[in-house]
C-alpha cells in the first residue's frame, strides 16, 4: 500500500490516476450526449476543481464555454455560523445551460449556496458534476447533482486538486487519511 506524509499527516493511496481518468472519460461521454444540441457553460469552483475540470473538458466534443469562480467563507451571523460569498460569478449565466464542476460534496452546504445564487440569475438549466461525493456526510439534498465520479466513505481525502493545509493539490492520485 502506497503511503505518503503531508505536513506530518499520513495518507494512503485511495484512487489511482488511471481509475480517475477512466471515470472522467465516461462522464464526458454522458455530457456530450446530454448536451448534444446545446452550448453549455461549465463553471468550475476553485480551487479544488481545477484538475477535474481540465481533464473533463478535454473529453467534451460539443461547443462549450468554461469559467471559474470561488467561494469565500467567513464567520458571520447566519444560522449556519458561516456566510459564503461567491466571487467571480460569470456575467453570462442568464438563459444558459450551466454545468457546475465541483471537486467534492461533503455536507452539501457549499453547493446549495452556489446553486441558489446561480438559479437566481435565471439560467435555462443547471446540473452539477462532482468528482467525489460523501453520501453519509450529506446534510442538504441536492437534486441537481446529476454526475458523480465516485461515492466515497466519510474520510478526509487529498490530491488531484484537493488539499490538506494548502498542500497536495499537485498529486495525480487521490489519497485518504489513515488512522492516527
Ligand atoms: P460541503 O459544503 O459540501 O460540506 O464542503 C465542500 C467543500 O469542503 C469542498 O469543496 C472542499 O473544499 C471541502 N472538503 C470536504 N471534504 C473534503 C475532503 O475530504 N478533502 C478536502 N481536501 N477537502 C474537503
PDB file of C-alpha atoms and ligand atoms in Angstrom:
ATOM      1  CA  UNK A   1       0.000   0.000   0.000  1.00  0.00           C
ATOM      2  CA  UNK A   2       1.487   3.313  -1.136  1.00  0.00           C
ATOM      3  CA  UNK A   3       1.685   5.760   1.770  1.00  0.00           C
ATOM      4  CA  UNK A   4       2.678   9.429   1.884  1.00  0.00           C
ATOM      5  CA  UNK A   5       3.063  12.119   4.529  1.00  0.00           C
ATOM      6  CA  UNK A   6       1.756  15.658   4.075  1.00  0.00           C
ATOM      7  CA  UNK A   7       2.535  18.153   6.843  1.00  0.00           C
ATOM      8  CA  UNK A   8       3.050  15.274   9.326  1.00  0.00           C
ATOM      9  CA  UNK A   9      -0.259  13.603   8.424  1.00  0.00           C
ATOM     10  CA  UNK A  10      -0.285  10.070   6.982  1.00  0.00           C
ATOM     11  CA  UNK A  11      -2.248   9.254   3.837  1.00  0.00           C
ATOM     12  CA  UNK A  12      -2.632   6.086   1.790  1.00  0.00           C
ATOM     13  CA  UNK A  13      -3.499   5.639  -1.870  1.00  0.00           C
ATOM     14  CA  UNK A  14      -7.248   5.597  -2.479  1.00  0.00           C
ATOM     15  CA  UNK A  15      -7.939   6.268  -6.187  1.00  0.00           C
ATOM     16  CA  UNK A  16      -5.239   5.961  -8.818  1.00  0.00           C
ATOM     17  CA  UNK A  17      -4.997   8.466 -11.654  1.00  0.00           C
ATOM     18  CA  UNK A  18      -5.886   5.841 -14.247  1.00  0.00           C
ATOM     19  CA  UNK A  19      -9.104   4.962 -12.374  1.00  0.00           C
ATOM     20  CA  UNK A  20      -9.986   8.653 -12.058  1.00  0.00           C
ATOM     21  CA  UNK A  21      -9.394   9.275 -15.756  1.00  0.00           C
ATOM     22  CA  UNK A  22     -11.431   6.270 -16.877  1.00  0.00           C
ATOM     23  CA  UNK A  23     -14.388   7.538 -14.852  1.00  0.00           C
ATOM     24  CA  UNK A  24     -13.962  11.073 -16.212  1.00  0.00           C
ATOM     25  CA  UNK A  25     -13.999   9.742 -19.783  1.00  0.00           C
ATOM     26  CA  UNK A  26     -17.386   8.119 -19.087  1.00  0.00           C
ATOM     27  CA  UNK A  27     -18.812  11.311 -17.604  1.00  0.00           C
ATOM     28  CA  UNK A  28     -17.566  13.113 -20.732  1.00  0.00           C
ATOM     29  CA  UNK A  29     -19.466  10.675 -22.958  1.00  0.00           C
ATOM     30  CA  UNK A  30     -22.641  11.231 -20.905  1.00  0.00           C
ATOM     31  CA  UNK A  31     -22.293  15.019 -21.116  1.00  0.00           C
ATOM     32  CA  UNK A  32     -21.640  15.006 -24.877  1.00  0.00           C
ATOM     33  CA  UNK A  33     -24.896  13.096 -25.327  1.00  0.00           C
ATOM     34  CA  UNK A  34     -26.985  15.047 -22.820  1.00  0.00           C
ATOM     35  CA  UNK A  35     -25.919  18.442 -24.232  1.00  0.00           C
ATOM     36  CA  UNK A  36     -25.676  17.383 -27.896  1.00  0.00           C
ATOM     37  CA  UNK A  37     -27.606  20.335 -29.334  1.00  0.00           C
ATOM     38  CA  UNK A  38     -26.577  22.851 -26.700  1.00  0.00           C
ATOM     39  CA  UNK A  39     -23.612  25.023 -25.848  1.00  0.00           C
ATOM     40  CA  UNK A  40     -23.238  24.572 -22.070  1.00  0.00           C
ATOM     41  CA  UNK A  41     -21.279  26.861 -19.771  1.00  0.00           C
ATOM     42  CA  UNK A  42     -19.046  24.870 -17.416  1.00  0.00           C
ATOM     43  CA  UNK A  43     -18.393  26.706 -14.139  1.00  0.00           C
ATOM     44  CA  UNK A  44     -15.581  25.255 -12.026  1.00  0.00           C
ATOM     45  CA  UNK A  45     -15.469  26.013  -8.305  1.00  0.00           C
ATOM     46  CA  UNK A  46     -11.908  26.961  -7.324  1.00  0.00           C
ATOM     47  CA  UNK A  47      -9.514  25.872  -6.086  1.00  0.00           C
ATOM     48  CA  UNK A  48     -10.267  22.173  -5.806  1.00  0.00           C
ATOM     49  CA  UNK A  49     -11.907  21.556  -9.203  1.00  0.00           C
ATOM     50  CA  UNK A  50      -9.110  22.761 -11.481  1.00  0.00           C
ATOM     51  CA  UNK A  51      -7.657  19.339 -12.378  1.00  0.00           C
ATOM     52  CA  UNK A  52     -11.080  17.683 -12.692  1.00  0.00           C
ATOM     53  CA  UNK A  53     -12.211  20.491 -14.986  1.00  0.00           C
ATOM     54  CA  UNK A  54      -9.014  20.277 -17.066  1.00  0.00           C
ATOM     55  CA  UNK A  55      -9.353  16.522 -17.643  1.00  0.00           C
ATOM     56  CA  UNK A  56     -13.142  16.565 -18.110  1.00  0.00           C
ATOM     57  CA  UNK A  57     -13.177  19.420 -20.604  1.00  0.00           C
ATOM     58  CA  UNK A  58     -10.715  17.535 -22.834  1.00  0.00           C
ATOM     59  CA  UNK A  59     -13.415  14.853 -23.229  1.00  0.00           C
ATOM     60  CA  UNK A  60     -16.073  17.374 -24.328  1.00  0.00           C
ATOM     61  CA  UNK A  61     -16.545  17.423 -28.104  1.00  0.00           C
ATOM     62  CA  UNK A  62     -19.604  19.716 -28.329  1.00  0.00           C
ATOM     63  CA  UNK A  63     -19.318  23.535 -28.357  1.00  0.00           C
ATOM     64  CA  UNK A  64     -18.991  24.828 -24.795  1.00  0.00           C
ATOM     65  CA  UNK A  65     -17.645  27.646 -22.625  1.00  0.00           C
ATOM     66  CA  UNK A  66     -15.540  27.395 -19.485  1.00  0.00           C
ATOM     67  CA  UNK A  67     -15.419  29.728 -16.474  1.00  0.00           C
ATOM     68  CA  UNK A  68     -14.290  29.519 -12.860  1.00  0.00           C
ATOM     69  CA  UNK A  69     -15.449  31.130  -9.625  1.00  0.00           C
ATOM     70  CA  UNK A  70     -14.632  30.788  -5.969  1.00  0.00           C
ATOM     71  CA  UNK A  71     -16.489  30.667  -2.679  1.00  0.00           C
ATOM     72  CA  UNK A  72     -15.136  32.691   0.215  1.00  0.00           C
ATOM     73  CA  UNK A  73     -16.278  31.590   3.676  1.00  0.00           C
ATOM     74  CA  UNK A  74     -16.123  33.858   6.666  1.00  0.00           C
ATOM     75  CA  UNK A  75     -17.715  33.729  10.096  1.00  0.00           C
ATOM     76  CA  UNK A  76     -20.847  35.763  10.325  1.00  0.00           C
ATOM     77  CA  UNK A  77     -24.225  35.952  11.938  1.00  0.00           C
ATOM     78  CA  UNK A  78     -26.150  33.344   9.940  1.00  0.00           C
ATOM     79  CA  UNK A  79     -27.940  30.198  11.096  1.00  0.00           C
ATOM     80  CA  UNK A  80     -25.080  28.000   9.876  1.00  0.00           C
ATOM     81  CA  UNK A  81     -22.486  30.226  11.549  1.00  0.00           C
ATOM     82  CA  UNK A  82     -20.756  30.820   8.230  1.00  0.00           C
ATOM     83  CA  UNK A  83     -21.563  33.244   5.461  1.00  0.00           C
ATOM     84  CA  UNK A  84     -20.476  32.243   1.967  1.00  0.00           C
ATOM     85  CA  UNK A  85     -19.776  34.807  -0.705  1.00  0.00           C
ATOM     86  CA  UNK A  86     -19.400  33.905  -4.367  1.00  0.00           C
ATOM     87  CA  UNK A  87     -16.555  35.683  -6.123  1.00  0.00           C
ATOM     88  CA  UNK A  88     -16.107  35.952  -9.881  1.00  0.00           C
ATOM     89  CA  UNK A  89     -19.553  34.784 -10.944  1.00  0.00           C
ATOM     90  CA  UNK A  90     -19.529  34.704 -14.789  1.00  0.00           C
ATOM     91  CA  UNK A  91     -21.692  37.508 -16.268  1.00  0.00           C
ATOM     92  CA  UNK A  92     -23.454  35.411 -18.941  1.00  0.00           C
ATOM     93  CA  UNK A  93     -25.485  32.929 -16.851  1.00  0.00           C
ATOM     94  CA  UNK A  94     -28.994  34.057 -17.823  1.00  0.00           C
ATOM     95  CA  UNK A  95     -30.616  31.698 -20.361  1.00  0.00           C
ATOM     96  CA  UNK A  96     -27.596  29.362 -20.459  1.00  0.00           C
ATOM     97  CA  UNK A  97     -27.259  25.638 -19.728  1.00  0.00           C
ATOM     98  CA  UNK A  98     -24.946  25.581 -16.715  1.00  0.00           C
ATOM     99  CA  UNK A  99     -22.838  22.657 -15.519  1.00  0.00           C
ATOM    100  CA  UNK A 100     -21.237  23.335 -12.129  1.00  0.00           C
ATOM    101  CA  UNK A 101     -17.962  21.441 -11.652  1.00  0.00           C
ATOM    102  CA  UNK A 102     -17.085  20.554  -8.043  1.00  0.00           C
ATOM    103  CA  UNK A 103     -14.218  18.561  -6.553  1.00  0.00           C
ATOM    104  CA  UNK A 104     -16.125  17.069  -3.621  1.00  0.00           C
ATOM    105  CA  UNK A 105     -19.537  17.311  -1.987  1.00  0.00           C
ATOM    106  CA  UNK A 106     -19.371  16.723   1.762  1.00  0.00           C
ATOM    107  CA  UNK A 107     -22.351  18.170   3.688  1.00  0.00           C
ATOM    108  CA  UNK A 108     -23.635  19.855   0.513  1.00  0.00           C
ATOM    109  CA  UNK A 109     -23.816  23.284   2.151  1.00  0.00           C
ATOM    110  CA  UNK A 110     -21.391  24.949  -0.272  1.00  0.00           C
ATOM    111  CA  UNK A 111     -23.161  23.574  -3.319  1.00  0.00           C
ATOM    112  CA  UNK A 112     -26.619  24.504  -2.001  1.00  0.00           C
ATOM    113  CA  UNK A 113     -25.470  28.093  -1.692  1.00  0.00           C
ATOM    114  CA  UNK A 114     -23.842  28.105  -5.149  1.00  0.00           C
ATOM    115  CA  UNK A 115     -26.974  26.673  -6.797  1.00  0.00           C
ATOM    116  CA  UNK A 116     -29.265  29.183  -5.085  1.00  0.00           C
ATOM    117  CA  UNK A 117     -27.136  32.064  -6.354  1.00  0.00           C
ATOM    118  CA  UNK A 118     -26.854  30.706  -9.903  1.00  0.00           C
ATOM    119  CA  UNK A 119     -30.583  29.918 -10.165  1.00  0.00           C
ATOM    120  CA  UNK A 120     -31.475  33.482  -9.125  1.00  0.00           C
ATOM    121  CA  UNK A 121     -29.777  34.597 -12.368  1.00  0.00           C
ATOM    122  CA  UNK A 122     -32.316  32.605 -14.443  1.00  0.00           C
ATOM    123  CA  UNK A 123     -30.232  30.061 -16.375  1.00  0.00           C
ATOM    124  CA  UNK A 124     -32.030  27.729 -18.827  1.00  0.00           C
ATOM    125  CA  UNK A 125     -30.850  24.708 -16.770  1.00  0.00           C
ATOM    126  CA  UNK A 126     -28.370  23.816 -14.025  1.00  0.00           C
ATOM    127  CA  UNK A 127     -26.712  20.465 -13.310  1.00  0.00           C
ATOM    128  CA  UNK A 128     -23.740  19.576 -11.146  1.00  0.00           C
ATOM    129  CA  UNK A 129     -20.823  17.245 -11.823  1.00  0.00           C
ATOM    130  CA  UNK A 130     -18.785  16.408  -8.727  1.00  0.00           C
ATOM    131  CA  UNK A 131     -15.747  14.142  -8.861  1.00  0.00           C
ATOM    132  CA  UNK A 132     -16.383  12.888  -5.314  1.00  0.00           C
ATOM    133  CA  UNK A 133     -19.416  12.568  -3.038  1.00  0.00           C
ATOM    134  CA  UNK A 134     -19.531  11.504   0.615  1.00  0.00           C
ATOM    135  CA  UNK A 135     -23.137  10.216   0.830  1.00  0.00           C
ATOM    136  CA  UNK A 136     -23.027   9.600   4.587  1.00  0.00           C
ATOM    137  CA  UNK A 137     -21.931  13.198   5.275  1.00  0.00           C
ATOM    138  CA  UNK A 138     -24.659  14.788   3.143  1.00  0.00           C
ATOM    139  CA  UNK A 139     -26.974  17.088   5.114  1.00  0.00           C
ATOM    140  CA  UNK A 140     -28.503  19.047   2.226  1.00  0.00           C
ATOM    141  CA  UNK A 141     -30.175  17.035  -0.557  1.00  0.00           C
ATOM    142  CA  UNK A 142     -29.061  18.254  -3.977  1.00  0.00           C
ATOM    143  CA  UNK A 143     -31.411  17.218  -6.786  1.00  0.00           C
ATOM    144  CA  UNK A 144     -29.236  18.771  -9.483  1.00  0.00           C
ATOM    145  CA  UNK A 145     -26.226  16.593  -8.618  1.00  0.00           C
ATOM    146  CA  UNK A 146     -26.527  14.560 -11.817  1.00  0.00           C
ATOM    147  CA  UNK A 147     -22.939  13.389 -12.415  1.00  0.00           C
ATOM    148  CA  UNK A 148     -20.807  11.868  -9.632  1.00  0.00           C
ATOM    149  CA  UNK A 149     -17.378  10.380 -10.241  1.00  0.00           C
ATOM    150  CA  UNK A 150     -17.050   8.302  -7.087  1.00  0.00           C
ATOM    151  CA  UNK A 151     -19.086   7.851  -3.909  1.00  0.00           C
ATOM    152  CA  UNK A 152     -16.574   7.612  -1.070  1.00  0.00           C
ATOM    153  CA  UNK A 153     -16.665   6.936   2.690  1.00  0.00           C
ATOM    154  CA  UNK A 154     -16.688   9.833   5.122  1.00  0.00           C
ATOM    155  CA  UNK A 155     -12.890  10.184   5.242  1.00  0.00           C
ATOM    156  CA  UNK A 156     -10.611  13.121   4.508  1.00  0.00           C
ATOM    157  CA  UNK A 157      -9.050  12.892   1.051  1.00  0.00           C
ATOM    158  CA  UNK A 158      -6.257  14.799  -0.659  1.00  0.00           C
ATOM    159  CA  UNK A 159      -4.694  15.011  -4.129  1.00  0.00           C
ATOM    160  CA  UNK A 160      -5.884  15.634  -7.683  1.00  0.00           C
ATOM    161  CA  UNK A 161      -6.778  19.254  -6.840  1.00  0.00           C
ATOM    162  CA  UNK A 162      -7.809  18.643  -3.218  1.00  0.00           C
ATOM    163  CA  UNK A 163      -5.540  19.999  -0.488  1.00  0.00           C
ATOM    164  CA  UNK A 164      -4.528  19.370   3.089  1.00  0.00           C
ATOM    165  CA  UNK A 165      -3.491  22.699   4.655  1.00  0.00           C
ATOM    166  CA  UNK A 166      -2.792  24.042   1.172  1.00  0.00           C
ATOM    167  CA  UNK A 167      -0.603  21.093   0.163  1.00  0.00           C
ATOM    168  CA  UNK A 168      -1.159  18.067  -2.056  1.00  0.00           C
ATOM    169  CA  UNK A 169      -3.197  19.609  -4.884  1.00  0.00           C
ATOM    170  CA  UNK A 170      -0.477  18.573  -7.347  1.00  0.00           C
ATOM    171  CA  UNK A 171      -0.725  14.834  -6.598  1.00  0.00           C
ATOM    172  CA  UNK A 172      -2.108  12.939  -9.594  1.00  0.00           C
ATOM    173  CA  UNK A 173      -3.754  10.239  -7.425  1.00  0.00           C
ATOM    174  CA  UNK A 174      -6.226  10.679  -4.554  1.00  0.00           C
ATOM    175  CA  UNK A 175      -5.141   9.645  -1.039  1.00  0.00           C
ATOM    176  CA  UNK A 176      -7.201   9.172   2.131  1.00  0.00           C
ATOM    177  CA  UNK A 177      -6.112   9.946   5.678  1.00  0.00           C
ATOM    178  CA  UNK A 178      -5.083   6.921   7.737  1.00  0.00           C
ATOM    179  CA  UNK A 179      -5.847   6.441  11.431  1.00  0.00           C
ATOM    180  CA  UNK A 180      -3.501   8.153  13.888  1.00  0.00           C
TER     181      UNK A 180
HETATM  182  P1  LIG B   1     -19.541  20.971   1.968  1.00  0.00           P
HETATM  183  O1  LIG B   1     -20.026  22.385   1.897  1.00  0.00           O
HETATM  184  O2  LIG B   1     -20.191  20.058   0.965  1.00  0.00           O
HETATM  185  O3  LIG B   1     -19.627  20.417   3.377  1.00  0.00           O
HETATM  186  O4  LIG B   1     -17.976  21.008   1.703  1.00  0.00           O
HETATM  187  C1  LIG B   1     -17.453  21.111   0.418  1.00  0.00           C
HETATM  188  C2  LIG B   1     -16.037  21.633   0.444  1.00  0.00           C
HETATM  189  O5  LIG B   1     -15.322  21.171   1.620  1.00  0.00           O
HETATM  190  C3  LIG B   1     -15.254  21.094  -0.733  1.00  0.00           C
HETATM  191  O6  LIG B   1     -15.398  21.929  -1.868  1.00  0.00           O
HETATM  192  C4  LIG B   1     -13.850  21.033  -0.183  1.00  0.00           C
HETATM  193  O7  LIG B   1     -13.229  22.281  -0.336  1.00  0.00           O
HETATM  194  C5  LIG B   1     -14.018  20.749   1.289  1.00  0.00           C
HETATM  195  N1  LIG B   1     -13.884  19.303   1.601  1.00  0.00           N
HETATM  196  C6  LIG B   1     -14.856  18.463   2.022  1.00  0.00           C
HETATM  197  N2  LIG B   1     -14.381  17.221   2.232  1.00  0.00           N
HETATM  198  C7  LIG B   1     -13.067  17.270   1.916  1.00  0.00           C
HETATM  199  C8  LIG B   1     -12.012  16.271   1.905  1.00  0.00           C
HETATM  200  O8  LIG B   1     -12.175  15.080   2.228  1.00  0.00           O
HETATM  201  N3  LIG B   1     -10.776  16.703   1.493  1.00  0.00           N
HETATM  202  C9  LIG B   1     -10.524  18.004   1.133  1.00  0.00           C
HETATM  203  N4  LIG B   1      -9.292  18.294   0.770  1.00  0.00           N
HETATM  204  N5  LIG B   1     -11.493  18.955   1.124  1.00  0.00           N
HETATM  205  C10 LIG B   1     -12.742  18.599   1.518  1.00  0.00           C
END
